[in-house]
Coordinates of C-alpha atoms in Angstrom, one line a residue:
M699 CA -14.9 62.4 -161.4
K700 CA -13.1 62.6 -164.7
H701 CA -9.4 62.6 -165.7
T702 CA -7.1 63.7 -163.0
T703 CA -5.8 67.3 -162.8
R704 CA -2.1 68.0 -163.2
R705 CA -1.5 68.2 -159.5
E706 CA -3.3 64.9 -159.0
F707 CA -1.3 63.4 -161.9
I708 CA 2.0 64.3 -160.2
R709 CA 0.8 62.7 -157.0
L710 CA -0.7 59.5 -158.5
G711 CA 2.2 58.3 -160.6
A712 CA 1.6 54.7 -161.6
S713 CA -2.2 54.8 -161.0
G714 CA -2.9 55.5 -164.7
A715 CA -0.9 58.5 -165.8
V716 CA 2.8 58.2 -166.7
A717 CA 5.9 60.3 -166.2
L718 CA 6.7 63.1 -168.6
S719 CA 8.8 61.7 -171.5
K720 CA 11.7 63.5 -173.1
P721 CA 9.9 64.2 -176.4
A722 CA 7.0 65.6 -174.4
K723 CA 9.3 67.8 -172.3
A724 CA 10.8 69.2 -175.5
L725 CA 7.4 69.8 -177.1
W726 CA 6.2 71.6 -173.9
S727 CA 8.6 74.4 -174.4
A728 CA 9.4 74.3 -178.2
S729 CA 7.7 76.3 -180.9
P730 CA 5.5 74.1 -183.2
A731 CA 7.4 73.7 -186.4
A732 CA 4.6 72.7 -188.8
K733 CA 1.4 74.5 -189.7
A734 CA -1.6 73.0 -188.0
R735 CA -4.3 71.2 -190.0
A736 CA -8.0 71.1 -189.2
W737 CA -11.2 69.5 -190.4
V738 CA -14.8 70.5 -189.6
T739 CA -18.3 68.9 -189.7
S740 CA -21.2 71.3 -189.5
K741 CA -24.4 72.0 -191.3
D742 CA -22.5 72.9 -194.5
H743 CA -19.4 70.8 -194.2
K744 CA -18.7 67.1 -193.6
F745 CA -15.2 66.4 -192.4
Q746 CA -13.8 69.1 -194.7
P747 CA -10.5 71.0 -194.3
T748 CA -10.8 74.3 -192.6
S749 CA -8.4 77.2 -192.1
V750 CA -6.4 77.6 -188.9
G751 CA -4.7 80.7 -187.6
D752 CA -0.9 81.0 -187.4
W753 CA 1.1 80.2 -184.3
R754 CA 1.9 83.1 -182.0
R755 CA 3.7 83.6 -178.7
V756 CA 1.5 84.2 -175.7
E757 CA 1.9 84.9 -172.0
G758 CA -0.4 83.4 -169.4
N759 CA -3.7 81.8 -170.3
P760 CA -5.7 83.6 -173.1
T761 CA -9.5 83.9 -172.6
K762 CA -11.5 81.0 -174.0
S763 CA -8.4 78.8 -174.5
I764 CA -8.0 75.0 -174.7
R765 CA -4.6 74.5 -173.1
L766 CA -2.8 71.3 -174.0
E767 CA -0.7 69.6 -171.2
P768 CA 1.3 66.8 -172.7
A769 CA 2.8 66.1 -169.3
Q770 CA -0.6 64.7 -168.2
R771 CA -0.8 61.2 -169.6
F772 CA -3.8 58.9 -169.4
Q773 CA -5.0 55.8 -171.2
N774 CA -3.9 54.4 -174.6
I775 CA -6.3 54.2 -177.5
L776 CA -7.3 50.8 -178.9
G777 CA -9.6 52.3 -181.6
F778 CA -13.1 53.0 -182.9
G779 CA -15.7 51.0 -184.7
A780 CA -19.1 49.3 -184.7
A781 CA -20.7 45.9 -184.8
F782 CA -20.8 43.3 -187.6
T783 CA -24.3 42.0 -186.5
E784 CA -25.8 39.4 -188.7
A785 CA -28.2 42.1 -189.9
S786 CA -25.3 44.2 -191.1
C787 CA -23.5 41.2 -192.8
Y788 CA -26.7 40.1 -194.5
L789 CA -27.1 43.6 -196.0
F790 CA -23.4 43.8 -197.0
H791 CA -24.0 40.5 -199.0
K792 CA -27.1 41.8 -200.7
M793 CA -24.8 44.3 -202.4
S794 CA -22.7 43.6 -205.4
A795 CA -19.1 42.5 -204.6
E796 CA -17.9 45.9 -206.0
D797 CA -20.3 48.0 -203.9
R798 CA -19.6 45.9 -200.8
Q799 CA -15.9 46.4 -201.2
T800 CA -16.4 50.2 -201.7
L801 CA -18.4 50.5 -198.5
L802 CA -16.1 48.3 -196.4
S803 CA -13.2 50.4 -197.7
D804 CA -15.0 53.6 -196.7
L805 CA -15.4 52.2 -193.2
F806 CA -12.1 50.4 -192.6
S807 CA -9.4 51.7 -194.9
S808 CA -6.9 54.4 -193.9
K809 CA -8.4 56.6 -196.7
G810 CA -11.9 56.1 -195.1
L811 CA -13.0 56.2 -191.5
A812 CA -10.1 53.9 -190.6
L813 CA -12.3 52.0 -188.1
S814 CA -10.1 49.6 -186.2
V815 CA -12.3 47.8 -183.6
A816 CA -15.4 45.8 -184.3
R817 CA -17.9 43.6 -182.4
T818 CA -19.4 40.3 -183.5
C819 CA -22.3 38.4 -181.9
I820 CA -21.9 34.8 -180.6
G821 CA -25.1 33.5 -182.1
A822 CA -28.2 35.6 -182.6
S823 CA -28.7 39.2 -181.3
D824 CA -31.8 41.3 -181.8
Y825 CA -30.3 42.3 -185.1
S826 CA -30.3 38.9 -186.8
T827 CA -32.4 37.3 -189.5
K828 CA -33.6 34.6 -187.1
V829 CA -33.0 33.3 -183.6
Y830 CA -30.1 30.8 -183.5
S831 CA -27.2 29.5 -181.4
F832 CA -24.3 27.3 -182.3
D833 CA -25.9 24.3 -180.6
D834 CA -29.7 24.3 -181.2
S835 CA -30.2 20.8 -179.9
P836 CA -33.8 20.1 -179.0
E837 CA -32.5 18.2 -175.9
P838 CA -29.7 19.2 -173.5
D839 CA -26.4 18.6 -175.2
P840 CA -23.7 19.0 -172.5
E841 CA -21.1 17.2 -174.7
L842 CA -21.8 19.8 -177.5
K843 CA -22.2 17.1 -180.1
N844 CA -24.4 19.3 -182.2
F845 CA -22.1 22.4 -182.0
T846 CA -21.6 24.1 -185.4
I847 CA -20.8 27.6 -186.7
A848 CA -22.2 26.7 -190.1
H849 CA -24.8 29.5 -189.9
D850 CA -22.1 32.1 -189.8
R851 CA -20.3 30.9 -192.9
E852 CA -23.0 32.3 -195.2
T853 CA -22.5 36.1 -194.6
I854 CA -20.8 36.8 -191.3
L855 CA -17.4 35.1 -191.7
P856 CA -16.9 36.2 -195.3
T857 CA -17.6 39.8 -194.3
L858 CA -15.2 39.7 -191.4
R859 CA -12.5 38.2 -193.7
E860 CA -13.1 41.0 -196.2
A861 CA -12.9 43.7 -193.5
R862 CA -9.7 42.2 -192.0
K863 CA -8.1 42.1 -195.5
I864 CA -8.8 45.9 -195.8
N865 CA -7.5 46.5 -192.2
P866 CA -5.3 43.6 -191.1
D867 CA -5.0 45.2 -187.6
L868 CA -8.8 45.1 -187.0
F869 CA -9.4 44.1 -183.4
L870 CA -12.5 41.9 -183.0
F871 CA -14.4 41.2 -179.8
S872 CA -17.5 39.0 -179.5
S873 CA -20.5 38.9 -177.2
P874 CA -23.3 36.4 -176.7
W875 CA -26.9 37.7 -176.4
S876 CA -28.0 34.3 -175.1
P877 CA -26.6 30.8 -174.4
P878 CA -28.3 28.0 -176.2
G879 CA -31.9 27.7 -175.0
W880 CA -31.3 24.3 -173.4
M881 CA -28.8 25.8 -171.0
K882 CA -31.4 28.3 -169.6
A883 CA -34.4 28.4 -167.3
G884 CA -37.4 28.3 -169.7
G885 CA -35.5 26.5 -172.4
S886 CA -35.6 29.5 -174.8
M887 CA -33.0 32.0 -176.1
L888 CA -35.7 34.7 -175.6
G889 CA -35.2 35.9 -172.1
G890 CA -34.7 33.7 -169.1
S891 CA -31.5 33.0 -167.1
M892 CA -28.4 30.8 -167.2
R893 CA -28.4 27.5 -165.2
K894 CA -25.3 26.8 -163.2
K895 CA -25.2 23.1 -164.1
Y896 CA -24.3 24.1 -167.7
Y897 CA -21.3 26.3 -166.7
A898 CA -18.7 23.8 -167.9
P899 CA -20.2 23.0 -171.3
Y900 CA -20.8 26.7 -171.8
A901 CA -17.2 27.5 -171.2
E902 CA -16.3 24.8 -173.8
Y903 CA -18.9 26.4 -176.1
F904 CA -16.8 29.6 -176.0
V905 CA -13.7 27.6 -176.7
K906 CA -15.3 25.9 -179.7
F907 CA -16.5 29.2 -181.0
L908 CA -13.1 30.8 -180.8
Q909 CA -11.4 27.8 -182.4
G910 CA -14.0 27.5 -185.1
Y911 CA -13.7 31.1 -186.1
G912 CA -9.9 30.8 -185.9
S913 CA -10.0 27.9 -188.3
E914 CA -12.0 30.1 -190.7
G915 CA -9.2 32.7 -190.7
V916 CA -11.0 35.1 -188.2
K917 CA -9.2 35.5 -184.9
I918 CA -11.3 36.9 -182.1
D919 CA -9.2 39.1 -179.7
A920 CA -11.6 39.4 -176.8
I921 CA -15.0 38.1 -175.5
T922 CA -17.6 39.4 -173.1
V923 CA -19.5 36.9 -170.9
Q924 CA -22.9 38.2 -171.8
N925 CA -24.4 41.2 -173.6
E926 CA -26.2 43.3 -170.9
V927 CA -26.0 41.0 -167.9
D928 CA -28.8 42.7 -166.0
T929 CA -31.8 42.3 -168.3
D930 CA -33.6 39.6 -170.2
Q931 CA -35.6 42.2 -172.2
D932 CA -38.8 40.7 -171.0
G933 CA -38.4 37.8 -173.4
R934 CA -38.8 40.0 -176.5
M935 CA -35.4 39.0 -178.1
P936 CA -32.3 36.9 -177.5
A937 CA -31.2 37.8 -174.0
A938 CA -30.2 36.3 -170.7
L939 CA -30.0 37.4 -167.0
W940 CA -26.7 36.7 -165.3
G941 CA -26.6 37.4 -161.6
Q942 CA -23.4 38.9 -160.3
E943 CA -22.5 35.7 -158.4
Y944 CA -23.1 33.7 -161.6
E945 CA -20.8 35.8 -163.7
I946 CA -18.1 35.7 -161.0
E947 CA -18.4 31.9 -160.6
F948 CA -18.5 31.3 -164.3
V949 CA -15.4 33.4 -165.1
K950 CA -13.1 32.2 -162.3
G951 CA -14.2 28.6 -162.2
H952 CA -14.9 27.8 -165.9
L953 CA -14.3 30.3 -168.7
G954 CA -10.9 31.5 -167.6
P955 CA -9.6 28.0 -166.9
A956 CA -11.1 26.7 -170.2
L957 CA -9.3 29.4 -172.3
E958 CA -6.1 28.6 -170.4
R959 CA -6.4 24.9 -171.1
A960 CA -7.0 25.6 -174.8
S961 CA -4.0 27.9 -174.9
L962 CA -6.1 30.8 -176.2
D963 CA -4.9 34.3 -175.5
T964 CA -8.4 35.8 -175.9
K965 CA -9.1 38.6 -173.4
I966 CA -12.2 38.4 -171.1
W967 CA -14.3 41.5 -170.5
V968 CA -17.0 41.5 -167.9
L969 CA -20.3 43.4 -167.4
D970 CA -21.0 44.6 -171.0
H971 CA -23.7 46.8 -169.6
N972 CA -24.6 50.2 -168.4
Y973 CA -22.6 52.8 -166.4
S974 CA -25.2 52.5 -163.6
L975 CA -23.8 49.0 -162.8
W976 CA -20.4 50.3 -161.8
G977 CA -20.7 48.9 -158.3
R978 CA -21.2 45.5 -159.7
A979 CA -18.1 45.9 -161.8
M980 CA -16.1 46.8 -158.6
D981 CA -17.4 43.8 -156.7
T982 CA -16.7 41.5 -159.6
L983 CA -13.1 42.6 -160.0
S984 CA -12.6 42.4 -156.2
D985 CA -12.6 38.6 -156.5
P986 CA -8.9 37.6 -156.8
L987 CA -9.5 34.8 -159.4
V988 CA -11.8 37.0 -161.5
F989 CA -9.1 39.7 -161.3
K990 CA -6.6 37.2 -162.6
Y991 CA -8.6 36.2 -165.7
V992 CA -10.3 39.5 -166.7
D993 CA -8.6 42.1 -168.8
G994 CA -11.2 44.8 -168.2
V995 CA -14.8 46.0 -168.1
A996 CA -17.1 46.6 -171.1
W997 CA -19.5 49.5 -170.8
H998 CA -22.8 50.7 -172.4
G999 CA -23.9 54.2 -172.1
Y1000 CA -27.7 53.9 -172.0
V1001 CA -28.1 54.5 -168.2
G1002 CA -25.9 56.5 -165.9
G1003 CA -22.8 58.7 -166.6
P1004 CA -19.3 58.0 -168.0
D1005 CA -17.7 59.0 -164.7
A1006 CA -18.6 55.5 -163.6
M1007 CA -15.6 54.3 -165.7
T1008 CA -13.3 56.6 -163.7
K1009 CA -14.6 55.2 -160.4
V1010 CA -13.7 51.7 -161.5
H1011 CA -10.4 52.8 -163.0
D1012 CA -9.4 54.5 -159.8
A1013 CA -10.0 51.3 -157.8
F1014 CA -8.5 49.0 -160.5
P1015 CA -6.1 51.0 -162.6
T1016 CA -4.6 48.0 -164.3
K1017 CA -7.9 46.9 -165.8
G1018 CA -9.1 48.4 -169.1
A1019 CA -12.3 50.2 -169.9
Y1020 CA -14.0 49.5 -173.2
W1021 CA -17.1 51.3 -174.5
T1022 CA -18.8 48.5 -176.5
E1023 CA -22.3 49.6 -177.6
G1024 CA -24.3 52.7 -178.5
G1025 CA -26.1 53.7 -181.7
P1026 CA -28.7 56.0 -183.2
D1027 CA -32.5 55.7 -183.4
I1028 CA -33.5 55.3 -187.1
T1029 CA -36.8 57.1 -186.3
S1030 CA -35.1 60.1 -184.8
P1031 CA -35.5 63.3 -187.0
D1032 CA -31.8 64.1 -186.4
Y1033 CA -30.4 60.7 -187.3
A1034 CA -28.3 62.2 -190.0
T1035 CA -27.4 65.5 -188.3
D1036 CA -26.7 64.7 -184.6
W1037 CA -22.9 64.7 -185.0
S1038 CA -22.4 67.2 -182.1
K1039 CA -24.3 64.9 -179.7
W1040 CA -22.0 62.1 -180.5
G1041 CA -18.9 64.3 -180.5
H1042 CA -19.8 65.4 -177.0
L1043 CA -20.5 61.9 -175.9
Y1044 CA -17.3 60.5 -177.3
T1045 CA -15.3 63.3 -175.6
D1046 CA -16.8 62.4 -172.2
I1047 CA -16.1 58.7 -172.8
L1048 CA -12.4 59.3 -173.6
R1049 CA -12.0 61.7 -170.7
N1050 CA -13.1 58.9 -168.4
W1051 CA -10.5 56.3 -169.3
A1052 CA -12.2 54.3 -172.2
Q1053 CA -9.7 52.7 -174.6
C1054 CA -12.2 52.2 -177.4
I1055 CA -15.6 53.5 -178.6
V1056 CA -17.7 51.0 -180.5
G1057 CA -21.1 51.8 -181.9
W1058 CA -23.9 49.4 -182.6
N1059 CA -24.9 48.1 -186.1
L1060 CA -22.5 49.1 -188.9
L1061 CA -25.2 48.9 -191.6
L1062 CA -29.1 48.7 -191.5
D1063 CA -31.8 49.6 -194.0
E1064 CA -33.9 52.8 -193.9
K1065 CA -36.3 51.1 -191.4
G1066 CA -33.6 49.8 -189.1
R1067 CA -33.9 46.2 -190.5
P1068 CA -33.3 43.3 -190.4
N1069 CA -34.5 43.4 -186.8
I1070 CA -36.1 40.6 -184.7
G1071 CA -36.1 42.7 -181.5
P1072 CA -38.2 45.6 -180.2
F1073 CA -35.8 48.6 -180.6
P1074 CA -35.7 51.0 -183.6
C1075 CA -31.9 51.3 -184.0
G1076 CA -30.2 52.8 -187.0
G1077 CA -26.9 51.8 -188.6
V1078 CA -23.7 53.9 -188.7
V1079 CA -24.6 53.9 -192.4
T1080 CA -28.0 53.2 -194.0
V1081 CA -28.7 51.4 -197.2
D1082 CA -32.0 52.1 -199.0
S1083 CA -33.8 48.8 -199.6
Q1084 CA -35.3 50.1 -202.8
N1085 CA -32.5 51.8 -204.6
G1086 CA -29.3 50.7 -202.7
Q1087 CA -28.4 54.3 -202.0
I1088 CA -26.0 54.8 -199.0
S1089 CA -26.6 57.5 -196.4
R1090 CA -24.5 58.4 -193.4
S1091 CA -25.6 59.0 -189.9
G1092 CA -24.5 61.8 -187.6
Q1093 CA -22.6 59.2 -185.7
Y1094 CA -20.6 58.4 -188.8
W1095 CA -19.4 62.0 -189.1
A1096 CA -18.6 62.1 -185.4
F1097 CA -16.5 58.9 -185.7
A1098 CA -14.6 60.6 -188.6
H1099 CA -13.2 63.2 -186.2
F1100 CA -11.7 60.6 -183.9
S1101 CA -11.0 57.5 -186.0
K1102 CA -9.3 59.2 -188.9
T1103 CA -6.8 61.1 -186.8
M1104 CA -6.3 59.2 -183.5
Q1105 CA -3.9 56.3 -184.1
R1106 CA -3.9 53.0 -182.3
G1107 CA -1.6 53.5 -179.3
A1108 CA -2.3 57.2 -179.1
Q1109 CA -2.3 58.4 -175.5
V1110 CA -4.9 60.8 -174.1
I1111 CA -3.2 63.9 -172.7
G1112 CA -4.5 66.7 -170.5
S1113 CA -6.6 69.5 -172.1
Q1114 CA -7.8 72.3 -169.8
G1115 CA -10.3 75.1 -170.3
E1116 CA -14.0 75.2 -169.7
F1117 CA -16.5 77.5 -171.5
A1118 CA -20.0 77.3 -172.6
D1119 CA -21.0 74.6 -175.1
V1120 CA -17.5 73.5 -176.0
H1121 CA -16.2 70.0 -175.1
H1122 CA -12.7 68.9 -176.0
V1123 CA -10.2 66.0 -175.7
A1124 CA -6.6 65.6 -176.9
V1125 CA -4.2 62.8 -177.6
E1126 CA -0.6 62.3 -178.6
N1127 CA -0.2 59.8 -181.4
P1128 CA 2.7 57.4 -181.6
D1129 CA 4.2 59.4 -184.5
G1130 CA 4.4 62.5 -182.2
T1131 CA 1.5 64.4 -183.7
H1132 CA -1.1 65.9 -181.3
V1133 CA -4.9 65.7 -182.0
V1134 CA -7.5 68.0 -180.4
V1135 CA -11.2 67.3 -181.0
A1136 CA -13.5 70.2 -180.1
T1137 CA -17.2 69.8 -180.2
N1138 CA -19.3 73.0 -180.2
R1139 CA -23.0 72.5 -179.4
G1140 CA -23.7 76.2 -179.4
E1141 CA -23.3 79.2 -181.7
K1142 CA -20.2 80.0 -183.7
Q1143 CA -17.3 81.1 -181.6
D1144 CA -13.5 81.5 -181.6
V1145 CA -11.3 79.6 -179.2
V1146 CA -7.5 79.7 -178.6
C1147 CA -5.6 76.4 -178.7
Q1148 CA -2.5 76.8 -176.5
L1149 CA 0.6 74.6 -176.4
G1150 CA 3.1 75.9 -173.9
T1151 CA 3.8 79.6 -174.8
N1152 CA 2.5 79.1 -178.3
A1153 CA -1.1 79.5 -179.4
L1154 CA -3.4 79.7 -182.4
T1155 CA -7.0 80.7 -183.0
L1156 CA -9.6 78.2 -184.1
T1157 CA -13.0 79.2 -185.3
L1158 CA -15.7 76.7 -184.2
E1159 CA -18.8 76.7 -186.3
A1160 CA -22.2 76.4 -184.8
D1161 CA -23.3 72.8 -183.9
S1162 CA -20.0 71.4 -185.1
I1163 CA -17.0 69.2 -184.5
T1164 CA -13.6 70.4 -185.4
T1165 CA -10.4 68.2 -185.3
L1166 CA -7.0 70.0 -185.1
V1167 CA -3.8 68.1 -185.8
L1168 CA -0.6 69.8 -184.5

């Protein structure tokens, strides 16, 4: 089940949609005053301006039309982005200061992609230069006497500070791939599971991480309990199993209270794993104390479908949905040209209540390195390890059609009309502009974009994404 229909919207009221505002009422019947603007990515164009037909009066619903319904209101947009893994930060700092600034500006400035949400790793992930935690004591250290974030001062924290300087509104959230090995069965960060007797020190580990980063000028806005709670990746990389009852007990009995005691306003997101685990998310949020401390659910899209987010939203409409990981395969022949795949995916994510879309590594080399894990991921952008040349993925160009035009605080609105190969989503920005993103995975075709009794014709190129701003 996806976003509600207009009839369902009227019935649901406070369950996610909101009442029709005065500006929306006026827009619903008024003639658009300004000429629409549009940009296209296709085989021959990369987020380039494209022509748009003039507005005309229409009656009824034209054939092959995308009908905007500003009266239907859904979730607000937090933003779009990717992950500052250690691998990415290491590569940023192999560049000259000038080249690094240029690339970060391309990703985070308002003149570039305008990315506004980013993920960091609490200790090592599979995209690190080595396995490490913030307390690598050879013996159990429940008092955290050996805790230090020194490792991150080399490349990670400086990169985060540079990015925040470019975009001061950058929202950062952080995820651990594994607790320190001494907290786990097996004693290693590679696979295994958490031990309950270390819940209290692990909650303080989070507090020390947040305070340590804060003292370095990097505020973390949200945390997840564990990256991918339901797998230990067979011990091939930093990972940890967290049973459902473990996550529930840790959040309500330790992590939530620890953040409270430390007067930290950091949000807590649970699950941080696949759509297929939506039932677990429902059960977790059903615990009253977990519900108290948790802001929302973090989702990955590797298994299952995005309608899982709608199922959880319908049961817990006050809790957010955050799409926190998904990236390309560097070995895929369409790594640089699969923008329509990502455009279709992002459309479905936004039509199922997600407030952000965050990819995986911001930057990797042409072989998907540095990488201490088993998966051949690619970056949003790639740097050639031999000549330093930057190339952009299909995911990069898909992001452009959303992140460059959808402002923080934008609200997803209704868009109706189903026809072969075209997928669309629309938002209303805080400044009153409307954005429609239409992904065409088929042959070239014309569609009509309709707002009330006014419409214009938009030509969608083959295998393309087109963004229309009204």
